[in-house]
N, CA, C and O atoms as a MOPAC input file, in Angstrom:
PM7 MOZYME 1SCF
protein

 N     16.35800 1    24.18400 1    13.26100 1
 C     16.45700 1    22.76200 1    13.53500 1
 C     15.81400 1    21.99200 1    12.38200 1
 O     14.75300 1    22.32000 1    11.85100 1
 N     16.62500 1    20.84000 1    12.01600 1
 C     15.99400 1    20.49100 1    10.65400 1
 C     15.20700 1    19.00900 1    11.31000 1
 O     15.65400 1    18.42000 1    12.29400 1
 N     14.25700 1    18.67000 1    10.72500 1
 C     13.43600 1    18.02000 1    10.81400 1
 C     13.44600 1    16.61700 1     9.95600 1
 O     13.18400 1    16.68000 1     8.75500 1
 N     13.74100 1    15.37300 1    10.55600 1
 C     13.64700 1    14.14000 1     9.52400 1
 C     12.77100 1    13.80300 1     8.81200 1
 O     11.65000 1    13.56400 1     9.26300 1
 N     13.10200 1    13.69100 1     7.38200 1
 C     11.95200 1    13.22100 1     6.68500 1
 C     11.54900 1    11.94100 1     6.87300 1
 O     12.31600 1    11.02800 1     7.18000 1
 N      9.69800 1    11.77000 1     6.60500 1
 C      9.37200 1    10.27600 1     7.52400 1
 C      9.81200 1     9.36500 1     6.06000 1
 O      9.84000 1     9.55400 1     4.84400 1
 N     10.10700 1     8.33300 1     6.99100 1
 C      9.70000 1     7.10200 1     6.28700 1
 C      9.07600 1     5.88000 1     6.08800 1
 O      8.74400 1     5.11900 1     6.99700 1
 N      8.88800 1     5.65900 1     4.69600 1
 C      7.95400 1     4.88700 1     4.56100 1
 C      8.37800 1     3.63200 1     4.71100 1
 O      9.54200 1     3.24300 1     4.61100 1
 N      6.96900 1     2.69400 1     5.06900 1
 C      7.04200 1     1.11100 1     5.58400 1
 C      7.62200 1     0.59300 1     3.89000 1
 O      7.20200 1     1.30000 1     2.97400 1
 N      8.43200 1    -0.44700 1     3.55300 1
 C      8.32300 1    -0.64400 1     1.90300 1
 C      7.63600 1    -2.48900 1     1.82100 1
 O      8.17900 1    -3.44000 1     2.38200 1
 N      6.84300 1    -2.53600 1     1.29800 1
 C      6.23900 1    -3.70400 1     1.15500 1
 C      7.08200 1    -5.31300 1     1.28700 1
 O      8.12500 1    -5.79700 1     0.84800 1
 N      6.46800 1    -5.55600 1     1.75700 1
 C      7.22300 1    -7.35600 1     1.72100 1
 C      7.49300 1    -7.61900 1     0.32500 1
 O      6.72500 1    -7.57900 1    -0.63700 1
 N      9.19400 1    -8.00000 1     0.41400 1
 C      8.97800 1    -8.92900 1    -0.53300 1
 C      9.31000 1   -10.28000 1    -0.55400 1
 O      9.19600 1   -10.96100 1     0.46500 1
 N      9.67600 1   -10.70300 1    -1.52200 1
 C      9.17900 1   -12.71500 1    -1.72100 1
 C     10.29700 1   -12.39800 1    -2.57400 1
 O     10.37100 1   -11.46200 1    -3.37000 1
 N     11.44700 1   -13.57600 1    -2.23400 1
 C     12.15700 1   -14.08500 1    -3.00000 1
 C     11.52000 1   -15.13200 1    -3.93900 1
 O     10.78000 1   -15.98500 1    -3.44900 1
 N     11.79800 1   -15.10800 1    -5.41500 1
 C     10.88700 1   -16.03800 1    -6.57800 1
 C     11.66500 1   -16.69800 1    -7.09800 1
 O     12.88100 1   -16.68100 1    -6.90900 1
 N     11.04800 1   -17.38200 1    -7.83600 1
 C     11.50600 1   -17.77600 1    -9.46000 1
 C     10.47800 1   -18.07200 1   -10.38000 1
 O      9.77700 1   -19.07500 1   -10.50900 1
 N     10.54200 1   -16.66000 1   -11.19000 1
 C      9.54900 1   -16.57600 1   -11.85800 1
 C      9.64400 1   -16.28500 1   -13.24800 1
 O     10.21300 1   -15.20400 1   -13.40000 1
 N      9.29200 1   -16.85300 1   -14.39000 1
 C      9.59200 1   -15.79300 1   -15.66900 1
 C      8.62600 1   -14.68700 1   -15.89200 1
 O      7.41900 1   -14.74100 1   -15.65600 1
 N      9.17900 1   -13.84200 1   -16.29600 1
 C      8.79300 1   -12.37900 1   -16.82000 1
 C      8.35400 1   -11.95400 1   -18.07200 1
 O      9.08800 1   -12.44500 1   -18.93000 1
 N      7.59700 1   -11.35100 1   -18.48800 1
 C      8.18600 1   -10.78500 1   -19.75100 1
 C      8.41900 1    -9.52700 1   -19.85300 1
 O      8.07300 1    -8.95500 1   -18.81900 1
 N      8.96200 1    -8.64500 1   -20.83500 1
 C      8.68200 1    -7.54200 1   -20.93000 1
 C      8.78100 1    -6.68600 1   -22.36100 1
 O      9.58700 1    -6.92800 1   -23.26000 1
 N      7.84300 1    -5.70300 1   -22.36200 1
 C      8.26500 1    -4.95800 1   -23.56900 1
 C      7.69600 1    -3.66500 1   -23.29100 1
 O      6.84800 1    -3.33400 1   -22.46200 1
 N      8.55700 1    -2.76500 1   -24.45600 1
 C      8.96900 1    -1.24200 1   -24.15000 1
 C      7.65100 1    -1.28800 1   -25.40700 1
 O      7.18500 1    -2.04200 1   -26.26100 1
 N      7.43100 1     0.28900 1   -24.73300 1
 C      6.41900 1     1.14000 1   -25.02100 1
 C      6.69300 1     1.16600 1   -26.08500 1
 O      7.90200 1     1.28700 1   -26.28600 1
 N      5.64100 1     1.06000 1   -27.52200 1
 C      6.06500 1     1.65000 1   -28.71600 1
 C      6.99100 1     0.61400 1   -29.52200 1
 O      7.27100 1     0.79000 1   -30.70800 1
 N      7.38300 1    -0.34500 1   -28.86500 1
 C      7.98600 1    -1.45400 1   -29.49000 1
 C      7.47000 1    -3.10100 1   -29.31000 1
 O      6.93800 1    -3.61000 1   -28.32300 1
 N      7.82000 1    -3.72600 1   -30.60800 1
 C      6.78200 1    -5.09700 1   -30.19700 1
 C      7.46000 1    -6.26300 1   -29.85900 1
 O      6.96200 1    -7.36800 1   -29.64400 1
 N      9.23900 1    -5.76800 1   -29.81100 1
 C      9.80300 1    -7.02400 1   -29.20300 1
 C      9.42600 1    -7.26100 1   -27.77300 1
 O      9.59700 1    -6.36500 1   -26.94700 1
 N      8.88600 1    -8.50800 1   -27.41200 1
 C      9.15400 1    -9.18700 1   -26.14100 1
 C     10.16800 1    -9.33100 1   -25.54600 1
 O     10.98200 1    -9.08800 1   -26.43600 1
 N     10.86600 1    -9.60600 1   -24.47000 1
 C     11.88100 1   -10.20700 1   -23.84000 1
 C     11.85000 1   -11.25300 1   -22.56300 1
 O     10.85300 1   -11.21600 1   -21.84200 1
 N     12.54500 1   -11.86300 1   -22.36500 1
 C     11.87300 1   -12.69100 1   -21.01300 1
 C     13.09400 1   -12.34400 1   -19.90300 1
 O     14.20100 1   -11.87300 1   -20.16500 1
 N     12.66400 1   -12.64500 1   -18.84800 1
 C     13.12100 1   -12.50000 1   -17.60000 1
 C     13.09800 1   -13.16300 1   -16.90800 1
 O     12.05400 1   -13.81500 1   -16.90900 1
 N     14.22500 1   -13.57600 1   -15.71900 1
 C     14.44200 1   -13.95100 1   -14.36000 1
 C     14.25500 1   -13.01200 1   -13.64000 1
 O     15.08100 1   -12.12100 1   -13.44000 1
 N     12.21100 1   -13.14100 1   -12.74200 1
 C     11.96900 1   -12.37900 1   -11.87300 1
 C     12.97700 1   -13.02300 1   -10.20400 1
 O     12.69300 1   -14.09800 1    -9.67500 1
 N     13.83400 1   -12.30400 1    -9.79400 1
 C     14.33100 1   -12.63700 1    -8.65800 1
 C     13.66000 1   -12.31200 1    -7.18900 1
 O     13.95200 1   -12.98100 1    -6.19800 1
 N     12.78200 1   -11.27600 1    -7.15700 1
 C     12.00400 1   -10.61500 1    -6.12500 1
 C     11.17100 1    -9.72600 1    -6.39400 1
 O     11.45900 1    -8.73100 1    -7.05800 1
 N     10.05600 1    -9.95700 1    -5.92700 1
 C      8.53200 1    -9.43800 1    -6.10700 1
 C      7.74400 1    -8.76900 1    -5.12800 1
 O      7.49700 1    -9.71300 1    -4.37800 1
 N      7.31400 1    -8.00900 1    -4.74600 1
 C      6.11300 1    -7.17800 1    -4.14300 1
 C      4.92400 1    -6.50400 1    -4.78200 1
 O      4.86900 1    -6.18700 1    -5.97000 1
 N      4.19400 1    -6.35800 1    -4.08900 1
 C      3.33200 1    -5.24000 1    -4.48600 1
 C      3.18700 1    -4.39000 1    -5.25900 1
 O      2.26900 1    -4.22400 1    -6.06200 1
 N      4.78700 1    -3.32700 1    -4.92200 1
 C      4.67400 1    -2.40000 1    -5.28900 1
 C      6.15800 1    -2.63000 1    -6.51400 1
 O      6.65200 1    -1.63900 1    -7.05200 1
 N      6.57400 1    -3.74300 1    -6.72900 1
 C      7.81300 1    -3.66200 1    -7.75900 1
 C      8.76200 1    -5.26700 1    -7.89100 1
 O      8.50600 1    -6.19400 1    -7.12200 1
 N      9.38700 1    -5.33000 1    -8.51300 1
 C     10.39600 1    -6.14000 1    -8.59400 1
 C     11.76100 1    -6.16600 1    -8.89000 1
 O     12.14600 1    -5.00100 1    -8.99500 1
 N     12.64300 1    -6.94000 1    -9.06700 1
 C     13.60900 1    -7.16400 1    -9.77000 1
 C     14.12400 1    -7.81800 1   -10.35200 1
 O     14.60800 1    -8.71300 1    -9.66000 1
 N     14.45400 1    -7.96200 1   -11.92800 1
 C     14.93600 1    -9.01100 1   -12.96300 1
 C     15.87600 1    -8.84000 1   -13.73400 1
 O     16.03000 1    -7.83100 1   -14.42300 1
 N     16.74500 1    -9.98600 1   -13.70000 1
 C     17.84100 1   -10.20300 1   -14.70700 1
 C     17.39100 1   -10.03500 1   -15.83700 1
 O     16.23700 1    -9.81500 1   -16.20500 1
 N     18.70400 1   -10.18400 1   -16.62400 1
 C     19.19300 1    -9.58800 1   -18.03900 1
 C     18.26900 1    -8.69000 1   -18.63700 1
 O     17.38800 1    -8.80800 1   -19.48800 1
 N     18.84200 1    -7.50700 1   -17.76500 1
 C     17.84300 1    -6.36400 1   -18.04900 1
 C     19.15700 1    -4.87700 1   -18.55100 1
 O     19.06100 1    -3.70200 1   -18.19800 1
 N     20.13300 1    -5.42200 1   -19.33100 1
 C     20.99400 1    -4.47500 1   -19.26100 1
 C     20.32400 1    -3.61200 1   -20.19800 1
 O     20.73700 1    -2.46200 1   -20.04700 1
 N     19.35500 1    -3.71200 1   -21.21200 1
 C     18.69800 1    -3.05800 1   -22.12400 1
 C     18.35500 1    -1.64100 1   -21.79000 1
 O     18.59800 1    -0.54800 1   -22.30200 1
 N     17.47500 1    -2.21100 1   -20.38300 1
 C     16.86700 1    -0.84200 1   -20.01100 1
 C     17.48400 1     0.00300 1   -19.20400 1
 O     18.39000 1    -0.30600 1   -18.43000 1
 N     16.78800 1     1.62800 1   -19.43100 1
 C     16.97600 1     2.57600 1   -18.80100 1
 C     16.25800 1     3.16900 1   -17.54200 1
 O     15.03800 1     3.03400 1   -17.63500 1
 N     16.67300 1     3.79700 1   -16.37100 1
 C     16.66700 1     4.29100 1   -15.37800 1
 C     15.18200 1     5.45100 1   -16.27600 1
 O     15.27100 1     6.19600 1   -17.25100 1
 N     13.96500 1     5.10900 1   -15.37700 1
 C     12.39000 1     5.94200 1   -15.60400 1
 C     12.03700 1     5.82900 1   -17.43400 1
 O     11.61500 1     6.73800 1   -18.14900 1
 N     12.42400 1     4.20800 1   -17.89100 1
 C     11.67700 1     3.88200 1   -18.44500 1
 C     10.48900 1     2.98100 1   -18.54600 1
 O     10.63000 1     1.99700 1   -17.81900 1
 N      9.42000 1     2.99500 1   -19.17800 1
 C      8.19000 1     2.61900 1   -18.96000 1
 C      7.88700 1     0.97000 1   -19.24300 1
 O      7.61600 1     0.98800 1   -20.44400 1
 N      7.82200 1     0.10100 1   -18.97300 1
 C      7.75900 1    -1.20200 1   -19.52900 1
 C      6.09100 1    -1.71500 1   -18.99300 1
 O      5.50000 1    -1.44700 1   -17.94700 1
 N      5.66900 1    -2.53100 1   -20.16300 1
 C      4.78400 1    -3.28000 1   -19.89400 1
 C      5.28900 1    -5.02200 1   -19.55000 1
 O      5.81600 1    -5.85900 1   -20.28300 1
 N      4.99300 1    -5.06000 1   -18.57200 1
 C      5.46600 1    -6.75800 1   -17.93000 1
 C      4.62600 1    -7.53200 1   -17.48800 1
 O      3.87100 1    -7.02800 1   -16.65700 1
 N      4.46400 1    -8.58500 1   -17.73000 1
 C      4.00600 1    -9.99000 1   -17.83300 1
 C      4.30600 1   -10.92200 1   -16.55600 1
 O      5.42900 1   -11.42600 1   -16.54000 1
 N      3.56000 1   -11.17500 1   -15.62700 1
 C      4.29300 1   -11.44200 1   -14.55500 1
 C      3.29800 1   -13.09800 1   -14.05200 1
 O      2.18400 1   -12.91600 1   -14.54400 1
 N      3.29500 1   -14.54300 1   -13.30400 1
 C      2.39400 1   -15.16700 1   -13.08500 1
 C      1.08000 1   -15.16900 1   -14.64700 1
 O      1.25600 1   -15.40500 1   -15.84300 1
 N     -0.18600 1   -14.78100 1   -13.83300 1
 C     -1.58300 1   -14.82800 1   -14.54200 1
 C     -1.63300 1   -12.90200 1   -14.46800 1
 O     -2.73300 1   -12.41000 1   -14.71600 1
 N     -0.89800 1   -12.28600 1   -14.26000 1
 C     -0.77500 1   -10.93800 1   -14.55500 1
 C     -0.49700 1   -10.53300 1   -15.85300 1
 O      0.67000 1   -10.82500 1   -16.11200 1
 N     -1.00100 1   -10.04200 1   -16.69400 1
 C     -0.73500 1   -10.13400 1   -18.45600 1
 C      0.35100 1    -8.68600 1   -18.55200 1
 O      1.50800 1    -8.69800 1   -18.97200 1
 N     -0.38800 1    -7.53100 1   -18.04900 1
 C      0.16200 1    -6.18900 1   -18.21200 1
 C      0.11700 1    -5.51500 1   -17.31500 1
 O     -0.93300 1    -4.87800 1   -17.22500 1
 N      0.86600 1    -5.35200 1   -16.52600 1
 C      1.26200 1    -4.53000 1   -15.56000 1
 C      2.02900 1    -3.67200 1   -15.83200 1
 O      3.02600 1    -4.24200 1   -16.27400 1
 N      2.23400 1    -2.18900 1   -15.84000 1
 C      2.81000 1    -1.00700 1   -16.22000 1
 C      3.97400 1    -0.84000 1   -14.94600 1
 O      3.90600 1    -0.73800 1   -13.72100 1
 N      4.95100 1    -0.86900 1   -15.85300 1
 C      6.24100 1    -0.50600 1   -14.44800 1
 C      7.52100 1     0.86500 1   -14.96300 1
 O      7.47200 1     1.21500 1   -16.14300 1
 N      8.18300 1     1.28900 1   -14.38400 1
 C      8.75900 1     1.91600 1   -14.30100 1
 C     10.13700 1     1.45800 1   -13.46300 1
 O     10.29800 1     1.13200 1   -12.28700 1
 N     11.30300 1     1.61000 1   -14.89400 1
 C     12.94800 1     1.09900 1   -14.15600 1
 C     13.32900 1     1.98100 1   -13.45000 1
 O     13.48700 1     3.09000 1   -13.96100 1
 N     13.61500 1     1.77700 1   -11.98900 1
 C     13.83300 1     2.30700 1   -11.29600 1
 C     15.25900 1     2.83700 1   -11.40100 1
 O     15.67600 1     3.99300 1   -11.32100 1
 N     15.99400 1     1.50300 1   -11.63300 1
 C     17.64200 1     1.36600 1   -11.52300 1
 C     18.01800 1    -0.05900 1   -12.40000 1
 O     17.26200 1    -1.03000 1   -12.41100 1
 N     19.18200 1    -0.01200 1   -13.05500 1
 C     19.72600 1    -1.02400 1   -13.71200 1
 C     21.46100 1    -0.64700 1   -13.41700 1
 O     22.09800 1     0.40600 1   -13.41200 1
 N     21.81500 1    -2.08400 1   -13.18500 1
 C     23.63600 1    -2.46400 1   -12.62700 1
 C     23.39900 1    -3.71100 1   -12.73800 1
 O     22.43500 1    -4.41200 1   -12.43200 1
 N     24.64500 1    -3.95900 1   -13.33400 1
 C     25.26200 1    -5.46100 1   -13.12400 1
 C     24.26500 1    -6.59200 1   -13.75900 1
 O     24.29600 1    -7.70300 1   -13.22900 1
 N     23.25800 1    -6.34300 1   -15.02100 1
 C     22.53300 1    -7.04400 1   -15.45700 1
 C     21.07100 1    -6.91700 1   -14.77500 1
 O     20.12300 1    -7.49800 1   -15.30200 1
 N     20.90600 1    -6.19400 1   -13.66400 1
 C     19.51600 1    -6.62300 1   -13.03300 1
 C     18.64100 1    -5.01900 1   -13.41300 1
 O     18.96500 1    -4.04700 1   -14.09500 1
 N     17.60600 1    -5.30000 1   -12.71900 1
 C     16.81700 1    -3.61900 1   -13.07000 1
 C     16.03700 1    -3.98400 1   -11.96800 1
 O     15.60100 1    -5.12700 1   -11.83900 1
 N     15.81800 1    -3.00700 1   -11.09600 1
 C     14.58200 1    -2.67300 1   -10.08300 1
 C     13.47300 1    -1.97500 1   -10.75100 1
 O     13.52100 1    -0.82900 1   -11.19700 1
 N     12.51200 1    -2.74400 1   -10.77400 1
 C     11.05400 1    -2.05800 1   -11.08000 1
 C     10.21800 1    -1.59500 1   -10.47600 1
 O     10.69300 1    -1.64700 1    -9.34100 1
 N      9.24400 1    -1.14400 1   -10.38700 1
 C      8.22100 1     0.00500 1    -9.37100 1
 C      7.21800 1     0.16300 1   -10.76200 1
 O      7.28900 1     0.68700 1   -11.87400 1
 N      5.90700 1    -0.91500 1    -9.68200 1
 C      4.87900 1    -0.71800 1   -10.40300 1
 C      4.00700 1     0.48300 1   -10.40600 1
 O      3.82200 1     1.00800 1    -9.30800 1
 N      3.44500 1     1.00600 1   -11.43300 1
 C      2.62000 1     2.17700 1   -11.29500 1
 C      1.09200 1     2.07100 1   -10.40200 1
 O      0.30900 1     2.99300 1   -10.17300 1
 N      0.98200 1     0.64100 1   -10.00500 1
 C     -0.54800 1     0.13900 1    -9.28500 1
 C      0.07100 1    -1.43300 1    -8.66600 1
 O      0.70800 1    -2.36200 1    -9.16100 1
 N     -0.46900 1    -1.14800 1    -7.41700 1
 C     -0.13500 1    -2.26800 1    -6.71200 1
 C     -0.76000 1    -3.79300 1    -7.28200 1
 O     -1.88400 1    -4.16300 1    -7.62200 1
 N      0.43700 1    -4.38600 1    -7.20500 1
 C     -0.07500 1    -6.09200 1    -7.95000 1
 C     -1.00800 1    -6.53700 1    -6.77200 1
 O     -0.96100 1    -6.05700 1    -5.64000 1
 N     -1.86400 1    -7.52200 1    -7.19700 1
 C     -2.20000 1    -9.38700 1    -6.70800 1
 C     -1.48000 1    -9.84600 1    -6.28200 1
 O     -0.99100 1   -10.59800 1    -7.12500 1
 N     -0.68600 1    -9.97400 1    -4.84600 1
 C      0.87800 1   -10.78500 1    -5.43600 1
 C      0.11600 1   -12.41500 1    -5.50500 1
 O      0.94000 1   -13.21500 1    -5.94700 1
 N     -0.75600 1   -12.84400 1    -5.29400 1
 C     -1.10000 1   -14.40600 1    -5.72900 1
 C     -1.60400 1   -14.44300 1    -6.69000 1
 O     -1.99700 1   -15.59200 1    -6.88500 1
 N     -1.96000 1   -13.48600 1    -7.85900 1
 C     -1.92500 1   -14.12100 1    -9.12600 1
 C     -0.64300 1   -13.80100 1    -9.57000 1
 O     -0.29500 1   -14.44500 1   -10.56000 1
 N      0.10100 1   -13.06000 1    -9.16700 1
 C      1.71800 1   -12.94800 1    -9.56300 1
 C      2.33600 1   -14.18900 1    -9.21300 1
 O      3.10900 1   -14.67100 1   -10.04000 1
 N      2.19200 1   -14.62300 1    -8.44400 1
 C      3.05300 1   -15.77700 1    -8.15200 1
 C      2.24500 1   -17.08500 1    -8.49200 1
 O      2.72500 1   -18.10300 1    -7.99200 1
 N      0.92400 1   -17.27500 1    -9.37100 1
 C      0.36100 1   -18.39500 1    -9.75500 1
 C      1.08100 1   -18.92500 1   -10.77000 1
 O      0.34000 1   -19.80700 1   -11.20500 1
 N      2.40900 1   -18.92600 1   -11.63100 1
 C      3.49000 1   -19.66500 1   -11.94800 1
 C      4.78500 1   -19.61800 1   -11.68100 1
 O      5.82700 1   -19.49900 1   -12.32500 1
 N      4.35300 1   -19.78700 1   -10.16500 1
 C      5.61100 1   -19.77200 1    -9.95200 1
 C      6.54800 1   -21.17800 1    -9.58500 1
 O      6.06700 1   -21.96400 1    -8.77000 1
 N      7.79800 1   -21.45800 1   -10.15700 1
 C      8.49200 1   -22.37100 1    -9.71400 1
 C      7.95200 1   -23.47700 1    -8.28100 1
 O      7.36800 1   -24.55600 1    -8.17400 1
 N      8.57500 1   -22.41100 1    -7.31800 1
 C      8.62000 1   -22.90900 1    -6.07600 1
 C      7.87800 1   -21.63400 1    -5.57500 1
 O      8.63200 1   -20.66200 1    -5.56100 1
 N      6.56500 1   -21.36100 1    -5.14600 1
 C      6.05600 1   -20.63600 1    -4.86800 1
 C      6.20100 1   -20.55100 1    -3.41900 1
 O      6.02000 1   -21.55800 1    -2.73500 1
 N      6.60300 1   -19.10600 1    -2.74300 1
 C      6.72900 1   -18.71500 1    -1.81200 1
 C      5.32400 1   -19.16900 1    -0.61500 1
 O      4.24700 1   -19.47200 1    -1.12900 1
 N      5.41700 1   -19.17700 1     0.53000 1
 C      3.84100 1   -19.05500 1     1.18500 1
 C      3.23400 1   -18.01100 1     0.89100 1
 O      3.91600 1   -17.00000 1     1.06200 1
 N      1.73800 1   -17.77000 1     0.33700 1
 C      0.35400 1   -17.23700 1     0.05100 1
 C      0.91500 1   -16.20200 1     0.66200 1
 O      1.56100 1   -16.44000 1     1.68300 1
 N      0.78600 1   -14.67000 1     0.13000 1
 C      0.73600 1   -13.53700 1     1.05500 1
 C     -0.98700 1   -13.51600 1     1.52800 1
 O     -2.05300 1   -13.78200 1     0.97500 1
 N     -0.63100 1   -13.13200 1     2.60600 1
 C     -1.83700 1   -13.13600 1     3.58100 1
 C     -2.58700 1   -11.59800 1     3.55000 1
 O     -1.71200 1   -10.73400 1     3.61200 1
 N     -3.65600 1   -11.14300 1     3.49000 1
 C     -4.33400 1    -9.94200 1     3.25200 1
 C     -5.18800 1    -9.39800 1     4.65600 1
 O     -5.83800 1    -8.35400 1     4.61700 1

C-alpha cells in the first residue's frame, strides 16, 4: 500500500508592484524587474527570459539589498524564484507601489 507524500503549507503570498533587481553570480550586469508576487519564501518577475531553471541570482527587492534566490522555473517571460532564507516581507514591500496590508507575525 503506497503511502501519500505530506504536504507542505506554501507561504502567503501578496500580489505587488514592485521593482526588482537582479544579477547573476559572477557577472556585474544589473537588470530590473516587475516583481508580480512575493512571499517569504520566493517570488515572481517579468522579463526574466534570460534566466535559467536552478540558477543562482542575487536580487534586490523593497529595503532588501541581497537576497540569494534560486530560478525555479521560467515561461512566457516570467521566472519563479525561491529564496535560499526566508525574507522580511515588510522591508520587502517598503517600496512598494501600492503596498499590500502589513503581513502580520
Amino acid at each position: 500500500m503506497e503511502t501519500a507524500s505530506p504536504v507542505t503549507a506554501r507561504a502567503q503570498r501578496y500580489n505587488v508592484f514592485l521593482t526588482a533587481t537582479s544579477e547573476r553570480f559572477g557577472e556585474q550586469q544589473v537588470t530590473r524587474h516587475r516583481m508580480r508576487n512575493l512571499s517569504a519564501e520566493g517570488a515572481c518577475i517579468d522579463t526574466a527570459d534570460m534566466f535559467r531553471p536552478n540558477e543562482t541570482l542575487l536580487v534586490g527587492i523593497g529595503t532588501l539589498a541581497e537576497v540569494i534566490a534560486q530560478v525555479r522555473w521560467v515561461r512566457a517571460g516570467l521566472a519563479g524564484l525561491k529564496f535560499t532564507h526566508t525574507i522580511d516581507i515588510n522591508r520587502a514591500l517598503g517600496k512598494a507601489a501600492i503596498p499590500p496590508k502589513r503581513h502580520l507575525e
